[in-house]
Short mmCIF file of C-alpha atoms in Angstrom, two decimals:
data_model
loop_
_atom_site.label_atom_id
_atom_site.label_comp_id
_atom_site.label_asym_id
_atom_site.label_seq_id
_atom_site.Cartn_x
_atom_site.Cartn_y
_atom_site.Cartn_z
CA MET F 185 9.57 -29.82 94.51
CA THR F 186 13.05 -29.03 92.89
CA GLN F 187 13.62 -31.91 91.43
CA SER F 188 12.60 -33.35 87.74
CA PHE F 189 9.21 -35.39 88.15
CA VAL F 190 6.45 -36.91 86.47
CA LEU F 191 2.56 -36.47 87.02
CA HIS F 192 -0.15 -38.88 85.88
CA ILE F 193 -2.65 -36.21 85.12
CA PRO F 194 -6.25 -37.60 84.54
CA ASP F 195 -4.77 -39.71 88.26
CA ALA F 196 -3.75 -36.52 90.15
CA GLU F 197 -5.23 -36.32 93.63
CA LEU F 198 -7.06 -32.31 93.97
CA GLU F 199 -7.61 -30.15 96.80
CA PRO F 200 -10.77 -28.30 96.92
CA GLU F 201 -10.31 -25.02 95.93
CA PRO F 202 -14.01 -22.95 96.89
CA LEU F 203 -15.37 -20.26 94.91
CA ALA F 204 -16.33 -17.06 96.21
CA PRO F 205 -19.80 -16.66 95.28
CA GLU F 206 -19.97 -14.06 93.48
CA GLN F 207 -18.03 -15.98 90.66
CA ILE F 208 -20.54 -18.53 90.40
CA VAL F 209 -23.41 -17.51 87.44
CA SER F 210 -25.40 -20.58 87.30
CA GLY F 211 -25.10 -23.79 88.58
CA THR F 212 -23.27 -25.56 92.04
CA PRO F 213 -19.80 -25.25 90.04
CA GLU F 214 -17.09 -27.22 92.55
CA VAL F 215 -13.15 -26.22 91.98
CA THR F 216 -10.29 -28.36 93.04
CA GLY F 217 -6.79 -28.24 92.27
CA LYS F 218 -2.93 -28.82 92.99
CA VAL F 219 0.30 -26.73 92.75
CA VAL F 220 3.03 -28.94 91.46
CA TRP F 221 5.83 -26.50 90.77
CA GLU F 222 5.76 -23.15 91.85
CA SER F 223 9.38 -20.96 91.16
CA GLU F 224 11.35 -19.45 94.29
CA ASP F 225 9.96 -16.29 93.65
CA GLY F 226 6.11 -17.36 93.43
CA ARG F 227 5.60 -15.76 89.90
CA GLN F 228 5.53 -18.56 87.39
CA VAL F 229 2.81 -21.39 88.84
CA ARG F 230 2.35 -25.02 87.13
CA GLY F 231 -0.45 -26.97 88.16
CA VAL F 232 -3.53 -29.10 87.56
CA TRP F 233 -7.43 -26.91 88.06
CA GLN F 234 -10.62 -29.08 87.70
CA ILE F 235 -14.01 -27.30 87.96
CA THR F 236 -18.23 -29.37 87.42
CA PRO F 237 -20.73 -28.56 85.52
CA GLY F 238 -22.12 -24.62 86.32
CA VAL F 239 -21.17 -21.21 84.63
CA VAL F 240 -18.24 -18.66 86.97
CA THR F 241 -16.78 -15.86 85.95
CA ASP F 242 -13.19 -14.72 86.64
CA THR F 243 -10.23 -12.62 86.14
CA GLU F 244 -7.34 -13.92 84.58
CA ALA F 245 -3.73 -14.22 84.64
CA ASP F 246 -1.43 -15.21 81.15
CA GLU F 247 -2.13 -18.38 81.69
CA LEU F 248 -1.18 -21.65 78.89
CA PHE F 249 -3.20 -24.17 79.81
CA VAL F 250 -3.95 -28.26 77.62
CA VAL F 251 -7.35 -29.14 78.46
CA ILE F 252 -7.26 -32.72 79.37
CA SER F 253 -10.80 -33.52 79.91
CA GLY F 254 -14.19 -32.46 79.75
CA SER F 255 -15.75 -29.29 77.60
CA ALA F 256 -16.35 -25.48 78.48
CA THR F 257 -16.60 -22.44 76.48
CA ILE F 258 -14.79 -19.34 77.77
CA GLU F 259 -16.42 -16.34 76.51
CA VAL F 260 -13.44 -13.10 76.70
CA GLU F 261 -15.34 -9.93 77.74
CA ASN F 262 -14.20 -7.73 74.42
CA GLY F 263 -12.71 -10.53 73.02
CA PRO F 264 -13.14 -13.92 71.46
CA THR F 265 -15.32 -16.90 72.30
CA LEU F 266 -13.13 -20.01 72.95
CA THR F 267 -14.24 -23.73 72.70
CA VAL F 268 -11.93 -26.25 75.03
CA GLY F 269 -12.19 -29.93 74.51
CA PRO F 270 -9.68 -32.72 75.36
CA GLY F 271 -6.22 -31.99 73.87
CA ASP F 272 -6.72 -28.30 73.52
CA MET F 273 -4.30 -25.86 74.51
CA ALA F 274 -5.53 -22.61 75.16
CA VAL F 275 -3.71 -19.00 75.79
CA LEU F 276 -5.98 -16.39 78.35
CA ARG F 277 -4.02 -12.49 79.04
CA GLU F 278 -3.31 -11.22 81.79
CA GLY F 279 -6.13 -8.47 82.91
CA ASP F 280 -8.78 -10.91 80.65
CA ARG F 281 -12.38 -10.78 83.10
CA THR F 282 -13.88 -14.30 81.04
CA THR F 283 -17.21 -16.42 82.08
CA TRP F 284 -16.97 -20.13 81.91
CA THR F 285 -19.41 -22.39 80.67
CA VAL F 286 -18.55 -25.85 81.59
CA HIS F 287 -20.66 -28.50 80.00
CA GLU F 288 -18.75 -31.69 81.35
CA THR F 289 -16.13 -31.44 84.44
CA LEU F 290 -13.24 -30.36 82.97
CA ARG F 291 -9.95 -30.55 84.02
CA LYS F 292 -6.70 -29.17 82.83
CA ALA F 293 -2.64 -28.84 82.99
CA TYR F 294 -1.46 -25.14 83.23
CA ALA F 295 1.28 -22.99 83.37
CA ILE F 296 0.54 -19.62 85.01
CA ASN F 297 3.18 -16.52 85.07
CA LEU F 298 2.17 -13.89 87.49
#
């Protein structure tokens, strides 16, 4: 997409993004998402992402996100524990190893730099 646009995030239709089984710590979380913009070189990605309740692990890229709905606790290995909910902005750093405990289905808008 090369033109300017607007997207109403709460209503955005998302596609399934299966989790690797080794990422799931507990529960049956399901992930959906949608990339809405990507730079020509693929190093910048903007989109919407959602996860249902459960506990998962991840290794992060450089990311800034804003929570639209839901809530989670994100434990950063050897770092802080972040509690996020609607209206919160958070920054994760490349290489952060995280454990996400999703309390209510969480939807976020994100900007990732690879």
